[in-house]
DNA sequence: ACTGGCTCCTGAGGGC
DNA sequence: TGCCCTCAGGAGCCAG
């Protein structure tokens, strides 16, 4: 269920199991992900030590001496550490066995995710090189959003979900952030004031930071459990609450489709 | 340069 | 119980 907080939570959870470990085997059960998983991956990775696991946007980067394994979880992907002898389930498409007799296992029912290998600078990879800035970095603020939005006619919601502007703002947190900033999601991006973009940038940072902090609670049973993140229901102000009362003013919340994605907002609190 | 629309895929849930 | 329809947390790609 990967929005940025889930990806970051996944990264943090994998780190202690994976970094510094040697790959002992690779299993590709179904190569038909978004892009074909290279069959040569077993030859490429076996024997190499994982140097680091980092993240760019929602891409996880496993750095090896000879290149980088890039994994995206798509809409339904999850990565877990399992015992090497644990039987794979239906949608477990990819395993990377590490020398502690554990496996990094990718499950992805919808197969919108990807597993890619590059021996070049991963940030120059076509999928990464045109990405916008990270929402939790110092560069991301209201001034940046306002400047980039000049003349743009798309809705502000589609604008903050555009990965060339800022990465990692998924559909849930776009609605949540706009609610917190009091901005109507349908408003044209070029017609949002600097002051309101400052509030929006703060809201995006706050929502993502809080979700990452909450996601940490699911780390406890990271290697065994399935389990949806605990923060999911409680923290959401508008997402998934169509026709329910606004928590601020009690007006029934609206659900409508913007840019083919479900969007939730309060028509009284957001202008 | 922008914009909107389509696409990949499986599973869950609701209505009948 | 079963069938059919709609919808789902992403994001690349393409035509206009």
XYZ file of C-alpha atoms (C1' of nucleotides) in Angstrom:
303
model
C 0.000 0.000 0.000
C 2.814 2.258 -0.814
C 2.659 5.932 -0.448
C 5.900 7.598 0.486
C 5.566 6.878 4.227
C 5.154 3.166 3.548
C 8.149 3.126 1.249
C 10.260 4.949 3.808
C 9.012 2.640 6.558
C 9.900 -0.325 4.390
C 13.376 1.049 3.753
C 14.038 1.658 7.428
C 12.794 -1.819 8.316
C 14.929 -3.592 5.722
C 18.102 -1.708 6.443
C 19.402 -3.707 9.429
C 18.684 -7.035 7.718
C 20.216 -6.235 4.367
C 23.080 -3.758 4.514
C 26.480 -5.440 4.563
C 24.996 -8.824 3.652
C 26.022 -10.964 0.722
C 23.474 -12.178 -1.813
C 23.472 -15.974 -1.988
C 20.653 -16.515 -4.478
C 18.023 -14.740 -6.505
C 14.643 -16.175 -7.506
C 12.417 -14.641 -10.150
C 9.068 -16.473 -10.152
C 7.235 -14.036 -12.358
C 9.228 -11.618 -14.451
C 6.131 -9.884 -15.833
C 6.116 -6.804 -13.654
C 5.767 -3.343 -15.104
C 9.037 -3.912 -16.900
C 10.465 -7.396 -17.442
C 12.620 -8.447 -14.502
C 16.006 -9.296 -16.058
C 16.702 -13.034 -16.074
C 20.378 -12.285 -15.607
C 19.732 -10.827 -12.168
C 20.777 -14.014 -10.387
C 24.167 -14.003 -12.090
C 24.561 -10.294 -11.553
C 23.722 -10.175 -7.852
C 24.887 -13.464 -6.405
C 28.057 -12.979 -4.398
C 27.750 -9.205 -4.143
C 27.366 -7.339 -0.858
C 24.621 -4.770 -0.357
C 26.322 -1.467 0.387
C 23.279 0.634 1.221
C 19.542 0.970 0.805
C 18.354 4.440 -0.046
C 15.256 5.979 -1.472
C 14.489 8.450 -4.247
C 10.811 9.344 -4.564
C 9.101 5.968 -4.129
C 11.986 4.056 -5.652
C 14.146 1.959 -3.330
C 17.796 1.794 -4.329
C 19.904 -1.199 -3.294
C 23.473 -0.224 -3.967
C 25.990 -2.952 -4.910
C 29.644 -2.649 -5.923
C 28.793 -3.119 -9.604
C 25.494 -1.240 -9.813
C 22.103 -0.569 -8.279
C 18.950 -2.627 -7.928
C 15.948 -0.320 -8.237
C 12.631 -1.497 -6.821
C 9.286 0.254 -7.030
C 6.285 -1.164 -5.176
C 3.658 0.205 -7.532
C 0.162 0.172 -6.104
C 0.087 -3.146 -4.323
C 3.684 -4.152 -3.684
C 5.315 -5.004 -0.396
C 8.802 -6.080 0.595
C 9.375 -8.286 3.608
C 12.169 -10.197 5.231
C 11.228 -13.874 5.486
C 12.990 -17.053 6.574
C 14.677 -18.646 3.558
C 12.528 -21.768 3.900
C 9.192 -19.964 4.073
C 6.977 -21.115 1.211
C 6.206 -18.393 -1.324
C 2.590 -17.360 -1.824
C 0.732 -16.691 -5.013
C 2.020 -13.181 -5.731
C 5.540 -13.497 -4.376
C 7.367 -12.709 -7.605
C 10.921 -12.001 -6.530
C 13.304 -13.160 -3.771
C 16.790 -12.019 -2.960
C 18.373 -14.445 -0.514
C 20.990 -13.011 1.808
C 23.643 -14.913 3.654
C 21.851 -14.895 6.976
C 19.403 -17.466 5.632
C 16.849 -14.773 5.149
C 15.192 -13.559 2.030
C 14.022 -10.211 0.860
C 10.685 -11.066 -0.733
C 8.631 -8.931 -3.095
C 4.889 -9.515 -3.221
C 2.854 -7.533 -5.726
C -0.599 -8.795 -6.759
C -1.236 -6.108 -9.349
C 2.292 -6.211 -10.734
C 2.516 -2.445 -11.244
C 5.827 -2.461 -9.430
C 9.239 -3.028 -10.956
C 12.662 -4.544 -10.307
C 15.361 -2.973 -12.442
C 19.142 -3.265 -12.584
C 21.471 -0.494 -13.639
C 25.238 -0.321 -13.629
C 25.196 3.412 -14.311
C 24.494 6.256 -11.901
C 20.953 5.358 -10.811
C 19.941 9.001 -10.641
C 20.631 9.282 -14.363
C 18.303 6.385 -15.113
C 15.395 7.530 -17.319
C 12.905 6.697 -14.572
C 14.720 8.850 -12.034
C 16.475 11.638 -13.829
C 13.501 13.932 -14.333
C 12.033 13.569 -10.891
C 11.215 16.672 -8.886
C 12.476 17.461 -5.417
C 11.901 15.502 -2.235
C 9.033 16.845 -0.106
C 10.945 16.461 3.149
C 14.071 18.248 1.943
C 14.985 21.873 2.636
C 14.447 22.949 -0.957
C 10.779 22.100 -0.802
C 8.727 25.037 0.411
C 5.870 27.322 -0.556
C 8.078 29.631 -2.566
C 9.189 26.751 -4.770
C 5.637 25.489 -5.287
C 4.411 28.970 -6.086
C 7.221 29.680 -8.556
C 6.812 26.391 -10.430
C 3.035 26.805 -10.636
C 3.172 30.052 -12.562
C 0.693 29.865 -15.426
C -0.274 26.268 -14.751
C -3.936 25.498 -15.286
C -4.149 21.982 -13.909
C -5.793 21.590 -10.525
C -3.575 22.170 -7.537
C -4.186 18.564 -6.525
C -2.831 17.178 -9.800
C -0.006 19.683 -9.555
C 1.263 18.457 -6.184
C 0.947 14.870 -7.407
C 3.143 15.585 -10.441
C 6.426 13.834 -9.767
C 8.353 16.291 -11.895
C 7.446 19.023 -9.400
C 7.633 17.179 -6.104
C 7.865 13.451 -5.561
C 6.083 11.228 -3.106
C 2.770 13.016 -2.691
C 0.316 10.221 -3.397
C -3.426 10.308 -3.735
C -4.250 9.955 -0.055
C -1.834 12.547 1.211
C -2.691 14.995 -1.554
C -6.284 15.155 -0.286
C -5.134 15.258 3.323
C -2.624 18.042 2.772
C -5.050 20.206 0.826
C -7.618 19.851 3.570
C -5.112 20.855 6.212
C -4.067 23.872 4.157
C -7.681 24.891 3.462
C -7.227 24.783 -0.314
C -9.855 23.488 -2.734
C -8.295 20.641 -4.741
C -9.906 21.826 -7.985
C -8.340 25.273 -7.830
C -5.966 25.921 -10.760
C -2.367 25.565 -9.605
C -1.423 28.941 -11.049
C -4.105 30.654 -9.000
C -2.976 29.730 -5.516
C -1.257 32.515 -3.574
C 2.256 32.325 -2.195
C 0.943 32.471 1.337
C -1.328 29.496 0.712
C 1.426 27.517 -0.994
C 3.516 28.067 2.120
C 0.751 26.561 4.193
C 0.410 23.716 1.719
C 4.118 22.897 1.757
C 4.022 22.865 5.559
C 0.946 20.620 5.488
C 2.598 18.158 3.094
C 5.684 17.941 5.282
C 3.614 17.549 8.424
C 1.338 14.859 7.009
C 4.183 12.813 5.541
C 6.342 13.175 8.638
C 3.517 12.119 10.936
C 2.694 9.134 8.742
C 6.317 8.008 8.667
C 6.505 8.295 12.441
C 3.342 6.201 12.796
C 4.564 3.722 10.212
C 7.402 2.969 12.558
C 5.043 1.120 14.857
C 4.498 -1.539 12.193
C 8.222 -2.248 12.095
C 8.023 -4.352 15.202
C 6.756 -7.435 13.409
C 8.316 -6.471 10.149
C 9.840 -9.850 9.384
C 6.743 -11.874 10.148
C 3.563 -9.876 9.958
C 1.407 -8.702 7.117
C -0.693 -6.055 8.739
C -1.821 -2.683 7.529
C -0.274 0.410 9.059
C -1.904 1.424 12.304
C -2.135 5.073 11.429
C -4.319 4.399 8.454
C -7.794 4.936 9.850
C -7.221 7.306 12.712
C -5.182 10.090 11.185
C -7.098 10.644 7.996
C -9.255 13.755 8.022
C -10.924 13.449 4.617
C -9.670 10.480 2.572
C -12.281 7.737 2.339
C -14.821 9.777 4.321
C -17.292 10.763 1.577
C -20.561 12.147 3.027
C -19.220 11.888 6.549
C -19.059 15.091 8.610
C -15.988 17.290 8.331
C -14.029 16.971 11.550
C -13.641 20.741 11.639
C -17.073 22.078 10.672
C -19.364 19.027 10.333
C -20.308 19.755 6.717
C -20.636 16.467 4.794
C -17.427 15.804 2.875
C -17.377 15.653 -0.921
C -15.870 12.918 -3.061
C -15.187 13.584 -6.711
C -12.813 12.426 -9.380
C -10.005 14.768 -10.368
C -7.565 13.557 -12.984
C -8.966 10.023 -12.789
C -8.286 9.843 -9.058
C -10.739 9.929 -6.183
C -10.494 13.160 -4.253
C -12.009 14.097 -0.909
C -12.556 17.583 0.489
C -14.743 19.889 2.531
C -16.472 22.522 0.424
C -16.803 24.798 3.462
C -13.276 24.618 4.888
C -11.458 24.575 1.548
C -11.589 27.510 -0.848
C 5.368 23.036 -22.865
C 0.973 21.467 -21.004
C -3.063 18.780 -20.566
C -6.140 15.063 -20.324
C -6.880 10.355 -21.046
C -5.452 5.551 -21.215
C -2.933 1.758 -19.660
C -0.813 -2.188 -17.128
C -3.072 -6.109 -13.360
C -5.606 -8.632 -9.569
C -8.771 -8.581 -5.772
C -12.334 -6.737 -2.748
C -16.856 -5.342 -2.082
C -21.577 -4.146 -3.310
C -25.928 -4.992 -5.793
C -29.017 -8.182 -7.668
C -23.940 -18.928 -3.817
C -22.713 -16.708 -7.865
C -22.173 -13.284 -11.328
C -21.225 -8.721 -12.853
C -19.832 -4.174 -12.137
C -16.965 -0.588 -9.968
C -13.141 0.823 -7.657
C -8.325 0.720 -5.613
C -2.753 3.791 -2.151
C 1.176 4.594 -9.086
C 2.898 6.669 -12.785
C 4.647 6.149 -17.617
C 3.227 7.147 -22.161
C 0.894 9.276 -25.982
C -1.948 12.238 -28.905
C -3.630 16.721 -29.455
